[in-house]
Amino acid sequence: MTTTGRRALLTAGASVAAAAALSGCTSSGDPGPRKPDPAAREAERVARAEAALRLRSVTASRTLLERYDAALAAHPALAPRLTALRRSVAAHAAALGEGGTTVRPATAPPTP
């Protein structure tokens, strides 16, 4: 190969590399997947934490209801004292169960 051939080859290679680099920098119609911005990630984290807390609270309230029922079954004489407390816990569990969140407390990222 002659010197002219090598120079032409190097020039062509540099031109192709520059064109490839520049085409990667131009905007296109489909930018591809983007990372969520920090505010969106924080909102998702807060929603998941709220859902997990709601689930734990509903579970605890339902467990407490079961214990009130067991105590009332074992000691009917306590009904006047426990009925109002049980009713309050039942209302609390119902309010939490109706929840305002659609996010499941999951450890895996949501699927697209």
PDB file of N, CA and C in Angstrom:
ATOM      1  N   MET A   1       0.846  -1.170   0.000  1.00  0.00           N
ATOM      2  CA  MET A   1       0.000   0.000   0.000  1.00  0.00           C
ATOM      3  C   MET A   1       0.892   1.235   0.000  1.00  0.00           C
ATOM      4  N   THR A   2       0.493   2.228  -0.714  1.00  0.00           N
ATOM      5  CA  THR A   2       1.282   3.452  -0.807  1.00  0.00           C
ATOM      6  C   THR A   2       0.917   4.396   0.309  1.00  0.00           C
ATOM      7  N   THR A   3       1.701   5.453   0.450  1.00  0.00           N
ATOM      8  CA  THR A   3       1.450   6.450   1.474  1.00  0.00           C
ATOM      9  C   THR A   3       0.125   7.139   1.234  1.00  0.00           C
ATOM     10  N   THR A   4      -0.196   7.410  -0.008  1.00  0.00           N
ATOM     11  CA  THR A   4      -1.468   8.041  -0.337  1.00  0.00           C
ATOM     12  C   THR A   4      -2.616   7.126   0.073  1.00  0.00           C
ATOM     13  N   GLY A   5      -2.471   5.850  -0.139  1.00  0.00           N
ATOM     14  CA  GLY A   5      -3.508   4.901   0.238  1.00  0.00           C
ATOM     15  C   GLY A   5      -3.729   4.859   1.744  1.00  0.00           C
ATOM     16  N   ARG A   6      -2.649   4.913   2.495  1.00  0.00           N
ATOM     17  CA  ARG A   6      -2.767   4.903   3.955  1.00  0.00           C
ATOM     18  C   ARG A   6      -3.419   6.179   4.458  1.00  0.00           C
ATOM     19  N   ARG A   7      -2.995   7.305   3.883  1.00  0.00           N
ATOM     20  CA  ARG A   7      -3.596   8.580   4.297  1.00  0.00           C
ATOM     21  C   ARG A   7      -5.083   8.601   3.970  1.00  0.00           C
ATOM     22  N   ALA A   8      -5.434   8.123   2.817  1.00  0.00           N
ATOM     23  CA  ALA A   8      -6.843   8.096   2.422  1.00  0.00           C
ATOM     24  C   ALA A   8      -7.637   7.192   3.363  1.00  0.00           C
ATOM     25  N   LEU A   9      -7.040   6.054   3.707  1.00  0.00           N
ATOM     26  CA  LEU A   9      -7.705   5.124   4.618  1.00  0.00           C
ATOM     27  C   LEU A   9      -7.869   5.736   6.007  1.00  0.00           C
ATOM     28  N   LEU A  10      -6.826   6.387   6.518  1.00  0.00           N
ATOM     29  CA  LEU A  10      -6.919   7.038   7.825  1.00  0.00           C
ATOM     30  C   LEU A  10      -7.933   8.179   7.810  1.00  0.00           C
ATOM     31  N   THR A  11      -7.950   8.960   6.741  1.00  0.00           N
ATOM     32  CA  THR A  11      -8.905  10.061   6.618  1.00  0.00           C
ATOM     33  C   THR A  11     -10.329   9.520   6.565  1.00  0.00           C
ATOM     34  N   ALA A  12     -10.524   8.470   5.791  1.00  0.00           N
ATOM     35  CA  ALA A  12     -11.858   7.876   5.693  1.00  0.00           C
ATOM     36  C   ALA A  12     -12.288   7.308   7.043  1.00  0.00           C
ATOM     37  N   GLY A  13     -11.363   6.639   7.728  1.00  0.00           N
ATOM     38  CA  GLY A  13     -11.682   6.090   9.049  1.00  0.00           C
ATOM     39  C   GLY A  13     -12.025   7.174  10.048  1.00  0.00           C
ATOM     40  N   ALA A  14     -11.269   8.267  10.032  1.00  0.00           N
ATOM     41  CA  ALA A  14     -11.557   9.383  10.934  1.00  0.00           C
ATOM     42  C   ALA A  14     -12.900  10.012  10.603  1.00  0.00           C
ATOM     43  N   SER A  15     -13.215  10.112   9.321  1.00  0.00           N
ATOM     44  CA  SER A  15     -14.504  10.681   8.909  1.00  0.00           C
ATOM     45  C   SER A  15     -15.662   9.805   9.378  1.00  0.00           C
ATOM     46  N   VAL A  16     -15.509   8.498   9.242  1.00  0.00           N
ATOM     47  CA  VAL A  16     -16.559   7.576   9.679  1.00  0.00           C
ATOM     48  C   VAL A  16     -16.729   7.657  11.196  1.00  0.00           C
ATOM     49  N   ALA A  17     -15.626   7.725  11.921  1.00  0.00           N
ATOM     50  CA  ALA A  17     -15.703   7.828  13.380  1.00  0.00           C
ATOM     51  C   ALA A  17     -16.372   9.127  13.809  1.00  0.00           C
ATOM     52  N   ALA A  18     -16.028  10.220  13.138  1.00  0.00           N
ATOM     53  CA  ALA A  18     -16.644  11.509  13.465  1.00  0.00           C
ATOM     54  C   ALA A  18     -18.131  11.489  13.143  1.00  0.00           C
ATOM     55  N   ALA A  19     -18.492  10.899  12.017  1.00  0.00           N
ATOM     56  CA  ALA A  19     -19.907  10.829  11.645  1.00  0.00           C
ATOM     57  C   ALA A  19     -20.681   9.975  12.645  1.00  0.00           C
ATOM     58  N   ALA A  20     -20.085   8.880  13.079  1.00  0.00           N
ATOM     59  CA  ALA A  20     -20.750   8.021  14.062  1.00  0.00           C
ATOM     60  C   ALA A  20     -20.918   8.745  15.386  1.00  0.00           C
ATOM     61  N   ALA A  21     -19.909   9.485  15.793  1.00  0.00           N
ATOM     62  CA  ALA A  21     -19.993  10.224  17.054  1.00  0.00           C
ATOM     63  C   ALA A  21     -21.046  11.316  16.979  1.00  0.00           C
ATOM     64  N   LEU A  22     -21.098  12.019  15.854  1.00  0.00           N
ATOM     65  CA  LEU A  22     -22.080  13.090  15.710  1.00  0.00           C
ATOM     66  C   LEU A  22     -23.497  12.552  15.586  1.00  0.00           C
ATOM     67  N   SER A  23     -23.661  11.426  14.922  1.00  0.00           N
ATOM     68  CA  SER A  23     -25.015  10.886  14.790  1.00  0.00           C
ATOM     69  C   SER A  23     -25.537  10.406  16.136  1.00  0.00           C
ATOM     70  N   GLY A  24     -24.660  10.007  17.022  1.00  0.00           N
ATOM     71  CA  GLY A  24     -25.072   9.619  18.365  1.00  0.00           C
ATOM     72  C   GLY A  24     -25.504  10.804  19.199  1.00  0.00           C
ATOM     73  N   CYS A  25     -25.082  11.994  18.837  1.00  0.00           N
ATOM     74  CA  CYS A  25     -25.407  13.194  19.600  1.00  0.00           C
ATOM     75  C   CYS A  25     -26.660  13.892  19.117  1.00  0.00           C
ATOM     76  N   THR A  26     -27.138  13.538  17.934  1.00  0.00           N
ATOM     77  CA  THR A  26     -28.322  14.221  17.419  1.00  0.00           C
ATOM     78  C   THR A  26     -29.559  13.644  18.064  1.00  0.00           C
ATOM     79  N   SER A  27     -30.587  14.455  18.130  1.00  0.00           N
ATOM     80  CA  SER A  27     -31.838  13.973  18.708  1.00  0.00           C
ATOM     81  C   SER A  27     -32.630  13.247  17.640  1.00  0.00           C
ATOM     82  N   SER A  28     -33.332  12.230  18.054  1.00  0.00           N
ATOM     83  CA  SER A  28     -34.186  11.487  17.141  1.00  0.00           C
ATOM     84  C   SER A  28     -35.573  11.424  17.739  1.00  0.00           C
ATOM     85  N   GLY A  29     -36.492  10.859  17.018  1.00  0.00           N
ATOM     86  CA  GLY A  29     -37.866  10.767  17.488  1.00  0.00           C
ATOM     87  C   GLY A  29     -38.007   9.856  18.692  1.00  0.00           C
ATOM     88  N   ASP A  30     -37.159   8.853  18.810  1.00  0.00           N
ATOM     89  CA  ASP A  30     -37.237   7.901  19.914  1.00  0.00           C
ATOM     90  C   ASP A  30     -35.958   7.975  20.739  1.00  0.00           C
ATOM     91  N   PRO A  31     -35.977   8.696  21.849  1.00  0.00           N
ATOM     92  CA  PRO A  31     -34.762   8.831  22.647  1.00  0.00           C
ATOM     93  C   PRO A  31     -34.411   7.569  23.431  1.00  0.00           C
ATOM     94  N   GLY A  32     -35.285   6.581  23.451  1.00  0.00           N
ATOM     95  CA  GLY A  32     -35.012   5.360  24.199  1.00  0.00           C
ATOM     96  C   GLY A  32     -35.452   5.504  25.647  1.00  0.00           C
ATOM     97  N   PRO A  33     -35.195   4.482  26.445  1.00  0.00           N
ATOM     98  CA  PRO A  33     -35.633   4.544  27.845  1.00  0.00           C
ATOM     99  C   PRO A  33     -34.871   5.620  28.608  1.00  0.00           C
ATOM    100  N   ARG A  34     -35.595   6.314  29.449  1.00  0.00           N
ATOM    101  CA  ARG A  34     -34.993   7.367  30.257  1.00  0.00           C
ATOM    102  C   ARG A  34     -35.135   7.001  31.721  1.00  0.00           C
ATOM    103  N   LYS A  35     -34.169   7.437  32.474  1.00  0.00           N
ATOM    104  CA  LYS A  35     -34.251   7.246  33.914  1.00  0.00           C
ATOM    105  C   LYS A  35     -35.270   8.234  34.467  1.00  0.00           C
ATOM    106  N   PRO A  36     -36.103   7.794  35.409  1.00  0.00           N
ATOM    107  CA  PRO A  36     -37.053   8.740  35.997  1.00  0.00           C
ATOM    108  C   PRO A  36     -36.306   9.830  36.756  1.00  0.00           C
ATOM    109  N   ASP A  37     -36.892  11.003  36.734  1.00  0.00           N
ATOM    110  CA  ASP A  37     -36.235  12.104  37.436  1.00  0.00           C
ATOM    111  C   ASP A  37     -36.308  11.873  38.946  1.00  0.00           C
ATOM    112  N   PRO A  38     -35.488  12.561  39.711  1.00  0.00           N
ATOM    113  CA  PRO A  38     -35.456  12.333  41.165  1.00  0.00           C
ATOM    114  C   PRO A  38     -36.807  12.546  41.840  1.00  0.00           C
ATOM    115  N   ALA A  39     -37.587  13.506  41.362  1.00  0.00           N
ATOM    116  CA  ALA A  39     -38.899  13.747  41.976  1.00  0.00           C
ATOM    117  C   ALA A  39     -39.829  12.558  41.758  1.00  0.00           C
ATOM    118  N   ALA A  40     -39.790  11.964  40.566  1.00  0.00           N
ATOM    119  CA  ALA A  40     -40.633  10.799  40.290  1.00  0.00           C
ATOM    120  C   ALA A  40     -40.193   9.599  41.122  1.00  0.00           C
ATOM    121  N   ARG A  41     -38.880   9.425  41.264  1.00  0.00           N
ATOM    122  CA  ARG A  41     -38.389   8.319  42.096  1.00  0.00           C
ATOM    123  C   ARG A  41     -38.794   8.511  43.551  1.00  0.00           C
ATOM    124  N   GLU A  42     -38.711   9.742  44.034  1.00  0.00           N
ATOM    125  CA  GLU A  42     -39.093  10.027  45.426  1.00  0.00           C
ATOM    126  C   GLU A  42     -40.587   9.797  45.626  1.00  0.00           C
ATOM    127  N   ALA A  43     -41.403  10.225  44.658  1.00  0.00           N
ATOM    128  CA  ALA A  43     -42.851  10.016  44.760  1.00  0.00           C
ATOM    129  C   ALA A  43     -43.175   8.526  44.790  1.00  0.00           C
ATOM    130  N   GLU A  44     -42.485   7.744  43.972  1.00  0.00           N
ATOM    131  CA  GLU A  44     -42.695   6.292  43.961  1.00  0.00           C
ATOM    132  C   GLU A  44     -42.279   5.680  45.297  1.00  0.00           C
ATOM    133  N   ARG A  45     -41.149   6.127  45.843  1.00  0.00           N
ATOM    134  CA  ARG A  45     -40.676   5.616  47.131  1.00  0.00           C
ATOM    135  C   ARG A  45     -41.672   5.933  48.238  1.00  0.00           C
ATOM    136  N   VAL A  46     -42.193   7.161  48.245  1.00  0.00           N
ATOM    137  CA  VAL A  46     -43.164   7.569  49.262  1.00  0.00           C
ATOM    138  C   VAL A  46     -44.453   6.759  49.120  1.00  0.00           C
ATOM    139  N   ALA A  47     -44.902   6.548  47.878  1.00  0.00           N
ATOM    140  CA  ALA A  47     -46.131   5.781  47.657  1.00  0.00           C
ATOM    141  C   ALA A  47     -45.968   4.340  48.137  1.00  0.00           C
ATOM    142  N   ARG A  48     -44.815   3.754  47.866  1.00  0.00           N
ATOM    143  CA  ARG A  48     -44.580   2.378  48.323  1.00  0.00           C
ATOM    144  C   ARG A  48     -44.500   2.300  49.843  1.00  0.00           C
ATOM    145  N   ALA A  49     -43.868   3.288  50.466  1.00  0.00           N
ATOM    146  CA  ALA A  49     -43.779   3.312  51.931  1.00  0.00           C
ATOM    147  C   ALA A  49     -45.166   3.466  52.540  1.00  0.00           C
ATOM    148  N   GLU A  50     -45.995   4.327  51.939  1.00  0.00           N
ATOM    149  CA  GLU A  50     -47.360   4.512  52.438  1.00  0.00           C
ATOM    150  C   GLU A  50     -48.165   3.229  52.300  1.00  0.00           C
ATOM    151  N   ALA A  51     -48.032   2.557  51.159  1.00  0.00           N
ATOM    152  CA  ALA A  51     -48.766   1.311  50.949  1.00  0.00           C
ATOM    153  C   ALA A  51     -48.326   0.241  51.944  1.00  0.00           C
ATOM    154  N   ALA A  52     -47.030   0.166  52.207  1.00  0.00           N
ATOM    155  CA  ALA A  52     -46.529  -0.821  53.174  1.00  0.00           C
ATOM    156  C   ALA A  52     -47.040  -0.511  54.577  1.00  0.00           C
ATOM    157  N   LEU A  53     -47.027   0.751  54.951  1.00  0.00           N
ATOM    158  CA  LEU A  53     -47.527   1.154  56.268  1.00  0.00           C
ATOM    159  C   LEU A  53     -49.019   0.868  56.391  1.00  0.00           C
ATOM    160  N   ARG A  54     -49.762   1.167  55.328  1.00  0.00           N
ATOM    161  CA  ARG A  54     -51.209   0.900  55.338  1.00  0.00           C
ATOM    162  C   ARG A  54     -51.467  -0.593  55.508  1.00  0.00           C
ATOM    163  N   LEU A  55     -50.715  -1.416  54.792  1.00  0.00           N
ATOM    164  CA  LEU A  55     -50.892  -2.865  54.886  1.00  0.00           C
ATOM    165  C   LEU A  55     -50.582  -3.371  56.293  1.00  0.00           C
ATOM    166  N   ARG A  56     -49.487  -2.885  56.887  1.00  0.00           N
ATOM    167  CA  ARG A  56     -49.157  -3.290  58.261  1.00  0.00           C
ATOM    168  C   ARG A  56     -50.235  -2.838  59.240  1.00  0.00           C
ATOM    169  N   SER A  57     -50.763  -1.634  59.049  1.00  0.00           N
ATOM    170  CA  SER A  57     -51.785  -1.110  59.957  1.00  0.00           C
ATOM    171  C   SER A  57     -53.084  -1.896  59.847  1.00  0.00           C
ATOM    172  N   VAL A  58     -53.487  -2.228  58.626  1.00  0.00           N
ATOM    173  CA  VAL A  58     -54.705  -3.025  58.440  1.00  0.00           C
ATOM    174  C   VAL A  58     -54.523  -4.398  59.072  1.00  0.00           C
ATOM    175  N   THR A  59     -53.367  -4.995  58.871  1.00  0.00           N
ATOM    176  CA  THR A  59     -53.101  -6.315  59.459  1.00  0.00           C
ATOM    177  C   THR A  59     -53.153  -6.259  60.980  1.00  0.00           C
ATOM    178  N   ALA A  60     -52.540  -5.240  61.561  1.00  0.00           N
ATOM    179  CA  ALA A  60     -52.556  -5.095  63.025  1.00  0.00           C
ATOM    180  C   ALA A  60     -53.972  -4.864  63.539  1.00  0.00           C
ATOM    181  N   SER A  61     -54.757  -4.046  62.832  1.00  0.00           N
ATOM    182  CA  SER A  61     -56.131  -3.778  63.266  1.00  0.00           C
ATOM    183  C   SER A  61     -56.987  -5.032  63.180  1.00  0.00           C
ATOM    184  N   ARG A  62     -56.813  -5.805  62.124  1.00  0.00           N
ATOM    185  CA  ARG A  62     -57.601  -7.039  61.991  1.00  0.00           C
ATOM    186  C   ARG A  62     -57.199  -8.066  63.048  1.00  0.00           C
ATOM    187  N   THR A  63     -55.919  -8.116  63.375  1.00  0.00           N
ATOM    188  CA  THR A  63     -55.465  -9.009  64.447  1.00  0.00           C
ATOM    189  C   THR A  63     -56.075  -8.582  65.775  1.00  0.00           C
ATOM    190  N   LEU A  64     -56.106  -7.281  66.026  1.00  0.00           N
ATOM    191  CA  LEU A  64     -56.708  -6.769  67.260  1.00  0.00           C
ATOM    192  C   LEU A  64     -58.202  -7.091  67.301  1.00  0.00           C
ATOM    193  N   LEU A  65     -58.880  -6.987  66.155  1.00  0.00           N
ATOM    194  CA  LEU A  65     -60.304  -7.361  66.107  1.00  0.00           C
ATOM    195  C   LEU A  65     -60.497  -8.827  66.493  1.00  0.00           C
ATOM    196  N   GLU A  66     -59.648  -9.690  65.968  1.00  0.00           N
ATOM    197  CA  GLU A  66     -59.745 -11.113  66.308  1.00  0.00           C
ATOM    198  C   GLU A  66     -59.538 -11.335  67.805  1.00  0.00           C
ATOM    199  N   ARG A  67     -58.644 -10.583  68.391  1.00  0.00           N
ATOM    200  CA  ARG A  67     -58.396 -10.723  69.833  1.00  0.00           C
ATOM    201  C   ARG A  67     -59.575 -10.203  70.654  1.00  0.00           C
ATOM    202  N   TYR A  68     -60.172  -9.098  70.208  1.00  0.00           N
ATOM    203  CA  TYR A  68     -61.377  -8.613  70.892  1.00  0.00           C
ATOM    204  C   TYR A  68     -62.479  -9.665  70.805  1.00  0.00           C
ATOM    205  N   ASP A  69     -62.656 -10.262  69.619  1.00  0.00           N
ATOM    206  CA  ASP A  69     -63.685 -11.290  69.457  1.00  0.00           C
ATOM    207  C   ASP A  69     -63.417 -12.486  70.368  1.00  0.00           C
ATOM    208  N   ALA A  70     -62.150 -12.894  70.462  1.00  0.00           N
ATOM    209  CA  ALA A  70     -61.804 -14.020  71.336  1.00  0.00           C
ATOM    210  C   ALA A  70     -62.053 -13.669  72.801  1.00  0.00           C
ATOM    211  N   ALA A  71     -61.710 -12.445  73.187  1.00  0.00           N
ATOM    212  CA  ALA A  71     -61.934 -12.021  74.578  1.00  0.00           C
ATOM    213  C   ALA A  71     -63.424 -11.951  74.882  1.00  0.00           C
ATOM    214  N   LEU A  72     -64.206 -11.442  73.926  1.00  0.00           N
ATOM    215  CA  LEU A  72     -65.657 -11.359  74.139  1.00  0.00           C
ATOM    216  C   LEU A  72     -66.287 -12.749  74.207  1.00  0.00           C
ATOM    217  N   ALA A  73     -65.763 -13.684  73.412  1.00  0.00           N
ATOM    218  CA  ALA A  73     -66.293 -15.048  73.448  1.00  0.00           C
ATOM    219  C   ALA A  73     -65.931 -15.739  74.762  1.00  0.00           C
ATOM    220  N   ALA A  74     -64.740 -15.484  75.253  1.00  0.00           N
ATOM    221  CA  ALA A  74     -64.292 -16.129  76.488  1.00  0.00           C
ATOM    222  C   ALA A  74     -64.856 -15.460  77.733  1.00  0.00           C
ATOM    223  N   HIS A  75     -65.114 -14.157  77.655  1.00  0.00           N
ATOM    224  CA  HIS A  75     -65.579 -13.396  78.822  1.00  0.00           C
ATOM    225  C   HIS A  75     -66.733 -12.470  78.418  1.00  0.00           C
ATOM    226  N   PRO A  76     -67.927 -13.026  78.256  1.00  0.00           N
ATOM    227  CA  PRO A  76     -69.067 -12.214  77.829  1.00  0.00           C
ATOM    228  C   PRO A  76     -69.369 -11.049  78.775  1.00  0.00           C
ATOM    229  N   ALA A  77     -68.968 -11.157  80.002  1.00  0.00           N
ATOM    230  CA  ALA A  77     -69.238 -10.078  80.965  1.00  0.00           C
ATOM    231  C   ALA A  77     -68.482  -8.799  80.608  1.00  0.00           C
ATOM    232  N   LEU A  78     -67.440  -8.902  79.793  1.00  0.00           N
ATOM    233  CA  LEU A  78     -66.669  -7.719  79.392  1.00  0.00           C
ATOM    234  C   LEU A  78     -67.280  -6.976  78.201  1.00  0.00           C
ATOM    235  N   ALA A  79     -68.373  -7.488  77.675  1.00  0.00           N
ATOM    236  CA  ALA A  79     -68.989  -6.883  76.489  1.00  0.00           C
ATOM    237  C   ALA A  79     -69.277  -5.393  76.650  1.00  0.00           C
ATOM    238  N   PRO A  80     -69.820  -4.935  77.769  1.00  0.00           N
ATOM    239  CA  PRO A  80     -70.084  -3.495  77.876  1.00  0.00           C
ATOM    240  C   PRO A  80     -68.809  -2.641  77.766  1.00  0.00           C
ATOM    241  N   ARG A  81     -67.702  -3.162  78.225  1.00  0.00           N
ATOM    242  CA  ARG A  81     -66.451  -2.390  78.188  1.00  0.00           C
ATOM    243  C   ARG A  81     -65.719  -2.527  76.851  1.00  0.00           C
ATOM    244  N   LEU A  82     -65.837  -3.689  76.204  1.00  0.00           N
ATOM    245  CA  LEU A  82     -65.044  -3.941  74.998  1.00  0.00           C
ATOM    246  C   LEU A  82     -65.764  -3.625  73.689  1.00  0.00           C
ATOM    247  N   THR A  83     -67.083  -3.577  73.708  1.00  0.00           N
ATOM    248  CA  THR A  83     -67.828  -3.387  72.466  1.00  0.00           C
ATOM    249  C   THR A  83     -67.483  -2.068  71.781  1.00  0.00           C
ATOM    250  N   ALA A  84     -67.418  -0.992  72.529  1.00  0.00           N
ATOM    251  CA  ALA A  84     -67.095   0.309  71.922  1.00  0.00           C
ATOM    252  C   ALA A  84     -65.666   0.323  71.377  1.00  0.00           C
ATOM    253  N   LEU A  85     -64.744  -0.292  72.101  1.00  0.00           N
ATOM    254  CA  LEU A  85     -63.359  -0.363  71.629  1.00  0.00           C
ATOM    255  C   LEU A  85     -63.261  -1.192  70.350  1.00  0.00           C
ATOM    256  N   ARG A  86     -63.975  -2.327  70.331  1.00  0.00           N
ATOM    257  CA  ARG A  86     -63.970  -3.175  69.148  1.00  0.00           C
ATOM    258  C   ARG A  86     -64.550  -2.440  67.955  1.00  0.00           C
ATOM    259  N   ARG A  87     -65.631  -1.703  68.168  1.00  0.00           N
ATOM    260  CA  ARG A  87     -66.275  -0.947  67.091  1.00  0.00           C
ATOM    261  C   ARG A  87     -65.306   0.099  66.516  1.00  0.00           C
ATOM    262  N   SER A  88     -64.551   0.746  67.382  1.00  0.00           N
ATOM    263  CA  SER A  88     -63.573   1.743  66.943  1.00  0.00           C
ATOM    264  C   SER A  88     -62.464   1.106  66.099  1.00  0.00           C
ATOM    265  N   VAL A  89     -61.977  -0.047  66.538  1.00  0.00           N
ATOM    266  CA  VAL A  89     -60.932  -0.743  65.781  1.00  0.00           C
ATOM    267  C   VAL A  89     -61.484  -1.223  64.441  1.00  0.00           C
ATOM    268  N   ALA A  90     -62.729  -1.682  64.422  1.00  0.00           N
ATOM    269  CA  ALA A  90     -63.341  -2.123  63.167  1.00  0.00           C
ATOM    270  C   ALA A  90     -63.460  -0.962  62.183  1.00  0.00           C
ATOM    271  N   ALA A  91     -63.844   0.216  62.677  1.00  0.00           N
ATOM    272  CA  ALA A  91     -63.935   1.395  61.812  1.00  0.00           C
ATOM    273  C   ALA A  91     -62.550   1.781  61.289  1.00  0.00           C
ATOM    274  N   HIS A  92     -61.557   1.682  62.146  1.00  0.00           N
ATOM    275  CA  HIS A  92     -60.184   1.996  61.745  1.00  0.00           C
ATOM    276  C   HIS A  92     -59.709   1.036  60.656  1.00  0.00           C
ATOM    277  N   ALA A  93     -59.948  -0.245  60.834  1.00  0.00           N
ATOM    278  CA  ALA A  93     -59.541  -1.238  59.839  1.00  0.00           C
ATOM    279  C   ALA A  93     -60.272  -1.022  58.519  1.00  0.00           C
ATOM    280  N   ALA A  94     -61.556  -0.684  58.594  1.00  0.00           N
ATOM    281  CA  ALA A  94     -62.320  -0.437  57.370  1.00  0.00           C
ATOM    282  C   ALA A  94     -61.796   0.789  56.636  1.00  0.00           C
ATOM    283  N   ALA A  95     -61.485   1.848  57.375  1.00  0.00           N
ATOM    284  CA  ALA A  95     -60.974   3.069  56.741  1.00  0.00           C
ATOM    285  C   ALA A  95     -59.623   2.813  56.082  1.00  0.00           C
ATOM    286  N   LEU A  96     -58.765   2.076  56.734  1.00  0.00           N
ATOM    287  CA  LEU A  96     -57.459   1.771  56.146  1.00  0.00           C
ATOM    288  C   LEU A  96     -57.590   0.812  54.974  1.00  0.00           C
ATOM    289  N   GLY A  97     -58.515  -0.121  55.074  1.00  0.00           N
ATOM    290  CA  GLY A  97     -58.708  -1.095  54.009  1.00  0.00           C
ATOM    291  C   GLY A  97     -59.238  -0.481  52.737  1.00  0.00           C
ATOM    292  N   GLU A  98     -60.004   0.600  52.860  1.00  0.00           N
ATOM    293  CA  GLU A  98     -60.522   1.276  51.676  1.00  0.00           C
ATOM    294  C   GLU A  98     -59.420   2.051  50.982  1.00  0.00           C
ATOM    295  N   GLY A  99     -58.361   2.355  51.700  1.00  0.00           N
ATOM    296  CA  GLY A  99     -57.130   2.976  51.212  1.00  0.00           C
ATOM    297  C   GLY A  99     -57.228   3.893  50.018  1.00  0.00           C
ATOM    298  N   GLY A 100     -56.256   4.734  49.861  1.00  0.00           N
ATOM    299  CA  GLY A 100     -56.222   5.642  48.741  1.00  0.00           C
ATOM    300  C   GLY A 100     -55.033   5.402  47.847  1.00  0.00           C
ATOM    301  N   THR A 101     -54.420   4.240  47.935  1.00  0.00           N
ATOM    302  CA  THR A 101     -53.227   4.000  47.132  1.00  0.00           C
ATOM    303  C   THR A 101     -53.423   2.795  46.231  1.00  0.00           C
ATOM    304  N   THR A 102     -52.804   2.844  45.071  1.00  0.00           N
ATOM    305  CA  THR A 102     -52.863   1.721  44.142  1.00  0.00           C
ATOM    306  C   THR A 102     -51.512   1.047  44.015  1.00  0.00           C
ATOM    307  N   VAL A 103     -50.544   1.498  44.776  1.00  0.00           N
ATOM    308  CA  VAL A 103     -49.193   0.952  44.697  1.00  0.00           C
ATOM    309  C   VAL A 103     -49.055  -0.192  45.684  1.00  0.00           C
ATOM    310  N   ARG A 104     -48.585  -1.335  45.191  1.00  0.00           N
ATOM    311  CA  ARG A 104     -48.350  -2.474  46.072  1.00  0.00           C
ATOM    312  C   ARG A 104     -47.002  -2.313  46.744  1.00  0.00           C
ATOM    313  N   PRO A 105     -46.874  -2.720  47.995  1.00  0.00           N
ATOM    314  CA  PRO A 105     -45.570  -2.644  48.652  1.00  0.00           C
ATOM    315  C   PRO A 105     -44.673  -3.774  48.172  1.00  0.00           C
ATOM    316  N   ALA A 106     -44.043  -3.576  47.033  1.00  0.00           N
ATOM    317  CA  ALA A 106     -43.215  -4.621  46.444  1.00  0.00           C
ATOM    318  C   ALA A 106     -41.750  -4.241  46.501  1.00  0.00           C
ATOM    319  N   THR A 107     -40.897  -5.261  46.460  1.00  0.00           N
ATOM    320  CA  THR A 107     -39.469  -4.984  46.426  1.00  0.00           C
ATOM    321  C   THR A 107     -38.955  -4.979  44.999  1.00  0.00           C
ATOM    322  N   ALA A 108     -39.679  -5.625  44.097  1.00  0.00           N
ATOM    323  CA  ALA A 108     -39.259  -5.649  42.698  1.00  0.00           C
ATOM    324  C   ALA A 108     -39.742  -4.391  41.993  1.00  0.00           C
ATOM    325  N   PRO A 109     -38.999  -3.922  40.986  1.00  0.00           N
ATOM    326  CA  PRO A 109     -39.447  -2.749  40.252  1.00  0.00           C
ATOM    327  C   PRO A 109     -40.690  -3.082  39.449  1.00  0.00           C
ATOM    328  N   PRO A 110     -41.561  -2.112  39.201  1.00  0.00           N
ATOM    329  CA  PRO A 110     -42.776  -2.382  38.443  1.00  0.00           C
ATOM    330  C   PRO A 110     -42.434  -2.790  37.018  1.00  0.00           C
ATOM    331  N   THR A 111     -43.230  -3.699  36.464  1.00  0.00           N
ATOM    332  CA  THR A 111     -43.001  -4.133  35.091  1.00  0.00           C
ATOM    333  C   THR A 111     -43.695  -3.178  34.140  1.00  0.00           C
ATOM    334  N   PRO A 112     -43.065  -2.908  32.995  1.00  0.00           N
ATOM    335  CA  PRO A 112     -43.677  -1.952  32.055  1.00  0.00           C
ATOM    336  C   PRO A 112     -44.878  -2.507  31.367  1.00  0.00           C
TER     337      PRO A 112
END
